[in-house]
Coordinates of C-alpha atoms in Angstrom, one line a residue:
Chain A
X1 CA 26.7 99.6 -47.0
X2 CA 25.8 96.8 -44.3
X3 CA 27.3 93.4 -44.5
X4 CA 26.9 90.2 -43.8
X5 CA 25.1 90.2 -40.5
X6 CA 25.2 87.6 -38.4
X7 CA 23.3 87.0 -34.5
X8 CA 24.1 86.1 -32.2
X9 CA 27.2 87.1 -31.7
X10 CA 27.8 85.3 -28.9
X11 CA 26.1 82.0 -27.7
X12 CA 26.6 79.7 -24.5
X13 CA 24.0 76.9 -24.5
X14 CA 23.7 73.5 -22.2
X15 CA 24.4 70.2 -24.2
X16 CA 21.2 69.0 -25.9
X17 CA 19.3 72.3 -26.5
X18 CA 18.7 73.9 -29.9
X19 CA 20.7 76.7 -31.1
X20 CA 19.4 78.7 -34.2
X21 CA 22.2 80.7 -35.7
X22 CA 21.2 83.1 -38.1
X23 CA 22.5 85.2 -40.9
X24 CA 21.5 88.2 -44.0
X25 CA 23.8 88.1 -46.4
X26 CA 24.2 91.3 -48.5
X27 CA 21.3 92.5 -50.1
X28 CA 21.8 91.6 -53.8
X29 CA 24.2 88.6 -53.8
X30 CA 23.0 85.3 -55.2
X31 CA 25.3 83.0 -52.8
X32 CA 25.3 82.1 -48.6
X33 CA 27.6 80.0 -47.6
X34 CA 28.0 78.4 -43.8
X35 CA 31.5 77.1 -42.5
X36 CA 32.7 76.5 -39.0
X37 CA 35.8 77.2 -37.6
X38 CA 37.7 75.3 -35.4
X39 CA 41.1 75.3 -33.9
X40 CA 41.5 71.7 -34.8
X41 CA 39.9 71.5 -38.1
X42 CA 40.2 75.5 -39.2
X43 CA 37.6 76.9 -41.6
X44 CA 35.0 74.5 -42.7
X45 CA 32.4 74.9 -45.4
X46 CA 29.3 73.1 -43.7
X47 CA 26.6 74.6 -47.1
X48 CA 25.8 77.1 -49.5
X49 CA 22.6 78.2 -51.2
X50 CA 22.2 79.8 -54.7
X51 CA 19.0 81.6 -54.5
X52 CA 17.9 80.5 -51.5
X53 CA 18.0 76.8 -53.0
X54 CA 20.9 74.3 -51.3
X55 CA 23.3 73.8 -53.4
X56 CA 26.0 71.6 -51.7
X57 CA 25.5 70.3 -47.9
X58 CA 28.1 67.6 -48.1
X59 CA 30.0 69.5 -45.5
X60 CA 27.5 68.8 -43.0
X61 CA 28.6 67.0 -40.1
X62 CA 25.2 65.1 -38.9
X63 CA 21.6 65.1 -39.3
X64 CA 21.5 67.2 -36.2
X65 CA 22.5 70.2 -38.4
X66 CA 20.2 72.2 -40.3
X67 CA 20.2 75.2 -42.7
X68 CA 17.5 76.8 -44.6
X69 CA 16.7 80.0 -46.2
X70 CA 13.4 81.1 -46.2
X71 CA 14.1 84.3 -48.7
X72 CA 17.2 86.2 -50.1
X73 CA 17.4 88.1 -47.3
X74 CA 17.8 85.6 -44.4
X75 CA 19.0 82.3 -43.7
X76 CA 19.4 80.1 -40.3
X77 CA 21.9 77.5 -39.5
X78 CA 20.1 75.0 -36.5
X79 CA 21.9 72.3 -34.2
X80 CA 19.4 69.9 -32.5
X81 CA 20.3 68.7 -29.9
X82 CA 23.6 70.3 -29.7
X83 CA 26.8 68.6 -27.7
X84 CA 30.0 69.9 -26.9
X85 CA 31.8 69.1 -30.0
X86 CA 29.9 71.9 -31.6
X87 CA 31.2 74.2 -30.3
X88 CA 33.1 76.4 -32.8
X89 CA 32.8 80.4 -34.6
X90 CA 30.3 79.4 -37.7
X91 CA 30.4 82.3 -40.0
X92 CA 28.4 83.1 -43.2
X93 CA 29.5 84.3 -45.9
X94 CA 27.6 85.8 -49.2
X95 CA 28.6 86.4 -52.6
X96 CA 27.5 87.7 -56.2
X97 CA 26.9 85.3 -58.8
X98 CA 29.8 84.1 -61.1
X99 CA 32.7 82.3 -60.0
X100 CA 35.3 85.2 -59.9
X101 CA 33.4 86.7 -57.0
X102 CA 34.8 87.2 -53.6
X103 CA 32.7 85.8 -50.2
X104 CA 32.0 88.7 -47.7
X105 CA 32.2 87.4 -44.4
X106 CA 29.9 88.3 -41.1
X107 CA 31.7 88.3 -37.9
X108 CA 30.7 84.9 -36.5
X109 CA 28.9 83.5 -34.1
X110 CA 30.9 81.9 -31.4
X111 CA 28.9 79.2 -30.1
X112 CA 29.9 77.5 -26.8
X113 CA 28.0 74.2 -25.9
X114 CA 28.5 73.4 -22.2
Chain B
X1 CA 42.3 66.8 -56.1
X2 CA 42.1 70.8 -56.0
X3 CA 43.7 72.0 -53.0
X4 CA 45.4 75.1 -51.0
X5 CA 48.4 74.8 -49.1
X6 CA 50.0 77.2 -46.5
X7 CA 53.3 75.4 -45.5
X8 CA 53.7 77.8 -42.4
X9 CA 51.4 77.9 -39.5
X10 CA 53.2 80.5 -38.3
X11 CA 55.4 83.9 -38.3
X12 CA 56.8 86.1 -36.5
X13 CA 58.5 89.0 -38.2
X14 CA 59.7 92.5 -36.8
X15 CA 57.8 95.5 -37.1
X16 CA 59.1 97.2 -40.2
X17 CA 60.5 94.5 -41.6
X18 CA 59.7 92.3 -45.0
X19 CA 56.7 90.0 -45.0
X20 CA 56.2 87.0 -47.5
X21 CA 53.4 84.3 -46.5
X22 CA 53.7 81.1 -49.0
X23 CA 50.3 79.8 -51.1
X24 CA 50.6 76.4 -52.7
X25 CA 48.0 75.7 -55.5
X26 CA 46.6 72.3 -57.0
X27 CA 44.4 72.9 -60.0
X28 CA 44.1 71.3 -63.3
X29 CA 43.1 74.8 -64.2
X30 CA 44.3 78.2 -63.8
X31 CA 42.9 79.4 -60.8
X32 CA 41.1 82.3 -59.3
X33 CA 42.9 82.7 -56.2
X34 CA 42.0 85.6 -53.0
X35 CA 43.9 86.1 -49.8
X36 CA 42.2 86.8 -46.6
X37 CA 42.8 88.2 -43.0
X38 CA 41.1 87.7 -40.3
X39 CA 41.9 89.7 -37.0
X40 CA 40.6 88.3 -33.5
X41 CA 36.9 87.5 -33.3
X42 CA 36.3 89.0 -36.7
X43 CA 35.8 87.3 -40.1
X44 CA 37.6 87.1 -42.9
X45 CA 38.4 90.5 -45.1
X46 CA 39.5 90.3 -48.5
X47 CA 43.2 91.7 -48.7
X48 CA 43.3 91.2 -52.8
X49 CA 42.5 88.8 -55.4
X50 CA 43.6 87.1 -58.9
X51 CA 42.0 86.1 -61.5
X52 CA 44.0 86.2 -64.7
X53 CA 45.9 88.8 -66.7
X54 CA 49.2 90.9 -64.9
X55 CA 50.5 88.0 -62.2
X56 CA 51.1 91.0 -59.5
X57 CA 48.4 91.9 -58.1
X58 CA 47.7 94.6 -55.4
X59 CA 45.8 94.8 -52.3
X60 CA 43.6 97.0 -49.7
X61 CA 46.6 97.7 -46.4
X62 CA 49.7 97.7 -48.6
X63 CA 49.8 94.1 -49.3
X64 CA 50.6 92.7 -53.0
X65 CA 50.7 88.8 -54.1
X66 CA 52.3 87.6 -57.2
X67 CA 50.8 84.7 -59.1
X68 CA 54.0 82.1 -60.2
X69 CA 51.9 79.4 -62.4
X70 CA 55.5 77.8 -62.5
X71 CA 55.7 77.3 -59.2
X72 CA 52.1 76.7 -58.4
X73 CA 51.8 79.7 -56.0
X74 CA 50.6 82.7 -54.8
X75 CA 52.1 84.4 -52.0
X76 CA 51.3 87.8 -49.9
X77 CA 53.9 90.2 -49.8
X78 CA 54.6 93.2 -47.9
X79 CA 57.1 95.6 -48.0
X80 CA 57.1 96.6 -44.0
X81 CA 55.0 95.0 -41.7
X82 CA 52.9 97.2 -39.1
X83 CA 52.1 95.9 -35.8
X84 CA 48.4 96.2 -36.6
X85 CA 49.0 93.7 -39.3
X86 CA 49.1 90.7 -36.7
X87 CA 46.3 88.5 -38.1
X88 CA 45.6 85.2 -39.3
X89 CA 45.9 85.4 -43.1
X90 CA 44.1 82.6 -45.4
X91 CA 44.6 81.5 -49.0
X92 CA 41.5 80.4 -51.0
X93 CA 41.1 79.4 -54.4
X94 CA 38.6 78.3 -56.6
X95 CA 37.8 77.4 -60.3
X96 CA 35.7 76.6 -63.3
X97 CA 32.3 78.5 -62.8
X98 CA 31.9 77.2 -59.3
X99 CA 31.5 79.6 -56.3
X100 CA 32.9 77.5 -53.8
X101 CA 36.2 78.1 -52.5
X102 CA 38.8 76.2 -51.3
X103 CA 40.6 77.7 -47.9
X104 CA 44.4 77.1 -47.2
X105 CA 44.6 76.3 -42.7
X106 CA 46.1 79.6 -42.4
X107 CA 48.5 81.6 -41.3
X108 CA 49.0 83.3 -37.8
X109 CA 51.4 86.2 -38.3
X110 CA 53.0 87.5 -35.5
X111 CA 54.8 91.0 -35.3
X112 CA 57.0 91.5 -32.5
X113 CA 57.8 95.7 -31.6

């Protein structure tokens, strides 16, 4: 079975352009989730959706991040402009409903903002 | 507040040796807890998780953690350590019907040959 999927993998950028991060979750589950990770501040939860509606974005750092999702099946995570502080592996994450469930985990994006 | 604490930011252990990695808990509740691993520029893989019921609880790669509600913790446990088992391990926990989790900073293990 696929999991989460998450492009790109890799992103080098120049300070004040957009960068669009995007995720699918696993087909089926209710829950995405967005967190950054950071050698200084380790794993961050940034927002999560419960079907496709935000359900928490208290862990969002500014107004210039954004997340949405569309549909179940996708979701995008936006920094505009971006600056060198952002740069960090953001990950998604998606899980069933119910709060025994375990988050699956994409491989990151590591996101490098010059 | 409701919290996860890994005392150690890192270990080094020998291959073949014992492995314990320490999980502190703060919960008005009992818990649902899940340990991690994350190997270089991967994410996170579920080792094992515990939700209520027997307090020992095993996991995927030979790993087993024991719930101590006495103590407030949950540590990972292995018998002998591999070298492919050098990763940075995080506890999480969560409770009530929330899905949100809670993430411990983690711990880098280290296995030297």
């Amino acid at each position: 079975d696929a999991g989460v999927i998450q492009s790109p993998r890799h992103e080098v950028t120049e300070m004040g352009q957009e960068v669009t991060l995007r995720c699918k979750p696993i087909s089926g589950h209710d829950y995405l989730f967005w967190y950054r990770q950071t050698m200084m501040r380790g794993l961050e939860l940034l927002i999560y959706f419960n079907n496709n509606v935000p359900i928490d974005d208290s862990g969002m750092p500014e107004d210039r991040f954004s997340a949405k999702m569309p549909n179940a099946s996708f979701s995008t995570l936006k920094i505009q402009p971006s600056e060198p502080r952002d740069s960090a592996v953001y990950f998604c994450a998606s899980s069933l409903a119910g709060s025994r469930q375990p988050q699956h985990f994409g491989d990151g994006t590591r996101l490098s903002i010059l | 507040a409701q919290s996860v604490t890994q005392p150690d930011i890192h270990i080094t252990v020998s291959e073949g040796a014992s492995l314990e990695l320490r999980c502190n808990y703060s919960y008005g509740a009992t818990p649902y807890l899940f340990w991690y691993v994350q190997s270089p520029g991967q994410g996170l893989q579920l080792l094992l998780k515990y939700f209520s019921g027997d307090t020992l609880v095993q996991g995927i790669k030979g790993f087993e953690a024991e719930f101590k509600r006495s103590q407030s913790s949950f540590n990972l446990r292995k018998p002998s350590v591999h070298w492919s088992d050098a990763a940075e391990y995080f506890c999480a926990g969560g409770t009530g019907t929330a899905s949100k989790l809670t993430f411990g900073t983690g711990t880098r293990l280290q296995v030297t040959l």
